[in-house]
Each structure stands twice: as C-alpha cells, then as structure tokens.
C-alpha cells in the first residue's frame, strides 16, 4: 500500500519573486548553514504494547487461541463437536506432574464406528487464511490406549462448515510426541475454524495445538506476522519501546510483566491473563491472555531486524496506580533491581555469563547492544521516586553506560507532573518520559511547548502521545485527519527542540479491528489485512525524513508555531545532502508562501514533496476505504534561492531539496 503506484504527480511552477511580489503575504526564511541541533538517530521510534490484541491474536502469528488449554477457563476458544452421526466423550486432564509448567491435556474419545468426534477452535475472532498459502499445524499427542497407532483428522472450515483445507496426522503412538503437517486453504477466508477429529472407535490425547502461517516475518518458524512487521519497518523507527505501558505494571504485582518468564523455550513460558482483559467494562475481552510467544528475546530481535534501538521498560516494584497501586516494600525491592541487572546481561553479556548464554542458546550469540531501559511506566508520587533512587544507585554504579528512562506520570502537567520533574532534576535523571493523550487543540496549542524547556538537566522522552478527538474507549473515536494533522503540527515542535526531546513515540501502536480496548491506535488490522492510519503516515513522514541537523526556519524572525495556521521545522541531511522542510497547514485554505534561502545553494531541480492532505478533517482510513489518506509525491520545480510555494489546506508536506 505504501508503494502506491498511482502517485499523483503535480508540477508546480515556481516564479521569480519580483513577478508575484504583490501577492505575497507570507515570507519564510530558511538559513541553510546554521546548524542548531543534531537530530538524534533514535528521535522517532515506536511503542509496542500488548493491548488491542497486538501480540497474541496480532503480530505474533499463532492462529490458535488457548493452544495449550492453559487459560483460566481451559476450554475457552474450544468446543467439543460431533460430525456425521459420530459421538464420543471429551475430558480435560491434569497430569499432576509438578515438573511440568502446563499440566493440562484433553482426551478425545470417539465412541462410534461412524462419523467423527473431536474439538474445534475458533481462533482469535476467527482464523485468517490465504488461498494456497501454507499453514503449519503442530500438535503434541499420544494415544495412550493401545499398541496400535491412531490417526487425527485436521480440517480448516468456513462458518458454514465447508472444508477449506484438510490433512491427516498418522501414526500417533502411546508416548507424547510432536507432529507437524501442512494445510493449504483453497480460498482466502478471514474467519475460519480448526477441527481436530478422531474417526471410528479410538482415542487420542492432545496437549498443544498450534497453527502458524509458514510465511512469517523473515520466514522464522512460528514467528511474527510479516505484513505488520513490514509496516513497522517502513516507519524506519529509531527505537522500539516494549513491552508497554500499563502491561509492565500489572493490575496487581502478581500480574506484572516479568521478562525472565518470557524467554527460553516457548512452551516453558507461563501464560498469564492480559491486564487489558476486562479493564474497560464496555470493551471486555475475557479471552485476552499473554502466551509470551512474543517475549523479550523476540522483542530484541524485532528491534534489531528493523534497525531500531531496543528500549525495554521494567516494573519498578509498583502495580498500576489506576488499579491496585500495590507496592513492593523498599527492603524487598532487590529482586526487581536484579531483574534489571540480569536483563542487561541477557542483552549485552558474554555468552559465558548465565543470561548471555541463554541469549546465545536462543540463537543470538552477538549482544543486542542495549543502551537504555525504562524504570517503571507512568508511575507517580514519592513512592516512585523512592524506588527509582534504589534502582538508579545500583544501575548507575554497575552500568553507567545504560541510560535510564524515568516517569513524569500520566499527564503533561499538574501537581504530579511538577513534583516528578522537580525530583528527577535533583536526581540528575537521564530521561523523563512524558505522556499526553489530549484533544487535537492541545497539540496545536503546545507546538511550542519545548521551546522554553531548560536546555540542561534530563532529556525528554515523549513516550506516549496521541491526539484524541474523543475518549479512548469511545467506539466512534477515530484516527481521523484532524488528529494526525494536530500531531504533525506538534511534531514540528518536537523536531525543532530535539536537543531536549530526544525520543518520541505515538501510542498505542496496533489494534485488532474486532478486539480493541483502546482507540485511536497507529495501525489497525484484522485477521488478514492491515490499515495504516493518517497518524501512521505522519510518523513515517517525520521518521524517514529526519535529517541530521535542525536549521532555522523562521517567519517574522520567529519559529513557526501556528501563526496563520502554519507549523514548520527544517533539517539538513548531511549524508544525503538534502534540505528537508516540514510544513503543516491546519487551516482549510491554501496559503501561498515565499521561501527565501540563505547560507547555502542548490541547483535548479525538480524536488520531491511528500504530501498528506484531505480537505475533510473527519476523514480516516477504514477497511472499506483504506486510502482516504496516503502519501502522494508532488514534483516541485525549484530554481534560485527562493521559491513560491502554495501549502494546501489541511496538509502535511515534506519537501526535500538537493543541496550543492
Ligand atoms: O497506551 C495505552 C496506555 O496508556 C498505556 O498502557 C499506559 O502507559 C497509558 O496510560
């Protein structure tokens, strides 16, 4: 979708200033050779949280829900079925073996010579299948009742019962063993089911049933959904913040994210309830769990794959303050700090160290080159500062090379915010993570927020932001153009102040169309498709055009933060030798500008201007109309040291001019 073939190519003639002088109302000056701030390579990143079925049911490509019968309700997602006058008995067992993490298995006992009896899985809001693609089913089974071998019949079906793919597992014997077969659907279908059947009088016991597309990201077996990872890679993010968000904190401490339980063999990772399961009463998802098939190793790998710095966030001994706010007493905080130390060893340690060895065993002997980590998510109050101090004193002594991200709480101002900032300045924190989910008008008003921030002291990580036209759980809330435009306007201020704000990420990242809890989100997907929002394209425009230095772009000798509805920032890219202008017009009307350039020159050329625009600010990209907003390329003829440029109404524009 991003490589749209039908680019609208528009040639805009640029006239000599003196010809049109009389019509000029706006003049913008760009000083090419005045470098202000280096743009940090990790400036524009992404924030991954397992919310809205982002991991299980989303980017983690497993298609079977509750694959090991380990949900609180062991049969959730499954049902017993009889086919063609078959009959039988289904039982759920517990092995009682305390050495096993998952002790549950089911017994499928078919009691008739005809027909079939077995289990059916509904997938995550259905199973998405693509015609002729290959799907690998793996299943742990035994027959446990005879010396003969038994067969299992596997089917993928549509909702009417039509079989779309079938295959058979033969020779199941009495010891537990893993079997694999390939299924190839005859059509593309978004809401299939999987049947596991025993025919004739016989019995099979099964433990784990798993189905993955063979074609995953980088073709890794049982890996990630390639279309979704590709969209993330296309942003060219500078970092990946993971695994959240409130999910780090847990509703209570027992439910917090514990990275050590998410590494090693997938089957050894203990499933827990996802904290977003029933968080919002009117958006309940009782079937939302974390299998940790996407665990910390996979997050590090994902970051590496897409050229981003890994930024893990760790629990700091506090559960979510919107829920229980449960605290670990200070004298018992040590294991939490040890988790942080061990994580550094897992990411960077030698392969002879305990955790470095695990990383190597998992397939990555080379270090992941971890440079930073977050201590807590959006905590607040003195309880946070007390805990951070203990983390910091040990981490800074043992690992001064690791930058620590601290919290400014859930809002962009107010008492909590001011208290935290004051304390964190005193503690000489590296980064303070600010979060703002605010109306579009707030973003416009705050485009100059960081122009007056102190230039010394902690740097800012704008770790979660999004313009919300409506509340985040309102089903009619949309990633509309108004919200994306406001974010783009605000982001010109982030870029201009990249000496202070050194990392930024929109939040949340992913949302399943039929299983979301929080809205808006950067990328929407269903079982087969993904729809990038206008907000996604804004992120992509900024990140893929960041440049290496900011330079002045001025109107009336001032930075451009909304006067005449225009917002602007400018950088140069010293590697590609480009001048990059980001121009946002949040008014309905097109506005003509005269740009004058000093301190550098360029040849006459046809420059590319990437444009996102729509006169209708309520427009959004939907599954039925996914391209209401997408990036068009306009060709701009540039001659001399000035140009006349019309900035369309409700538009975001990135103009790249080759410098000499
Ligand atoms: O992004 C959704 C949630 O918003 C995050 O989990 C949390 O940090 C914030 O409150």
Tab-separated table of C-alpha atoms and ligand atoms in Angstrom, residues 47 49 51-52 241 244-249 275-276 280 320 322 377-378 410 433 435 437 464 472 506-509 518 521, ligand 1:
chain	number	residue	atom	x	y	z
A	47	UNK	CA	5.934	1.954	21.293
A	49	UNK	CA	2.259	-2.745	23.986
A	51	UNK	CA	-3.112	-4.061	24.094
A	52	UNK	CA	-5.904	-4.420	21.485
A	241	UNK	CA	9.877	0.667	23.341
A	244	UNK	CA	4.278	-1.414	27.451
A	245	UNK	CA	2.608	0.552	29.025
A	246	UNK	CA	0.434	-0.475	31.908
A	247	UNK	CA	1.122	-4.090	30.987
A	248	UNK	CA	4.548	-3.659	32.590
A	249	UNK	CA	2.893	-2.714	35.856
A	275	UNK	CA	-4.258	-6.866	32.139
A	276	UNK	CA	-6.474	-5.355	29.403
A	280	UNK	CA	-12.727	-1.468	30.340
A	320	UNK	CA	-0.667	0.197	38.040
A	322	UNK	CA	-5.066	3.290	38.226
A	377	UNK	CA	5.982	3.006	33.228
A	378	UNK	CA	3.843	6.029	34.046
A	410	UNK	CA	0.238	10.011	33.106
A	433	UNK	CA	9.069	10.108	29.922
A	435	UNK	CA	2.710	11.089	28.223
A	437	UNK	CA	-3.379	11.755	25.250
A	464	UNK	CA	3.229	8.096	24.627
A	472	UNK	CA	-10.003	6.452	24.200
A	506	UNK	CA	2.947	7.550	19.285
A	507	UNK	CA	0.768	5.249	21.388
A	508	UNK	CA	-0.635	2.662	21.159
A	509	UNK	CA	0.780	1.002	18.068
A	518	UNK	CA	-8.094	1.500	23.298
A	521	UNK	CA	-4.148	3.464	17.518
B	1	LIG	O1	-1.178	3.304	25.594
B	1	LIG	C1	-2.173	2.846	26.427
B	1	LIG	C2	-1.872	3.097	27.903
B	1	LIG	O2	-1.844	4.458	28.156
B	1	LIG	C3	-0.529	2.626	28.364
B	1	LIG	O3	-0.537	1.321	28.717
B	1	LIG	C4	-0.272	3.480	29.554
B	1	LIG	O4	1.097	3.712	29.764
B	1	LIG	C5	-1.062	4.730	29.289
B	1	LIG	O5	-1.887	5.031	30.342
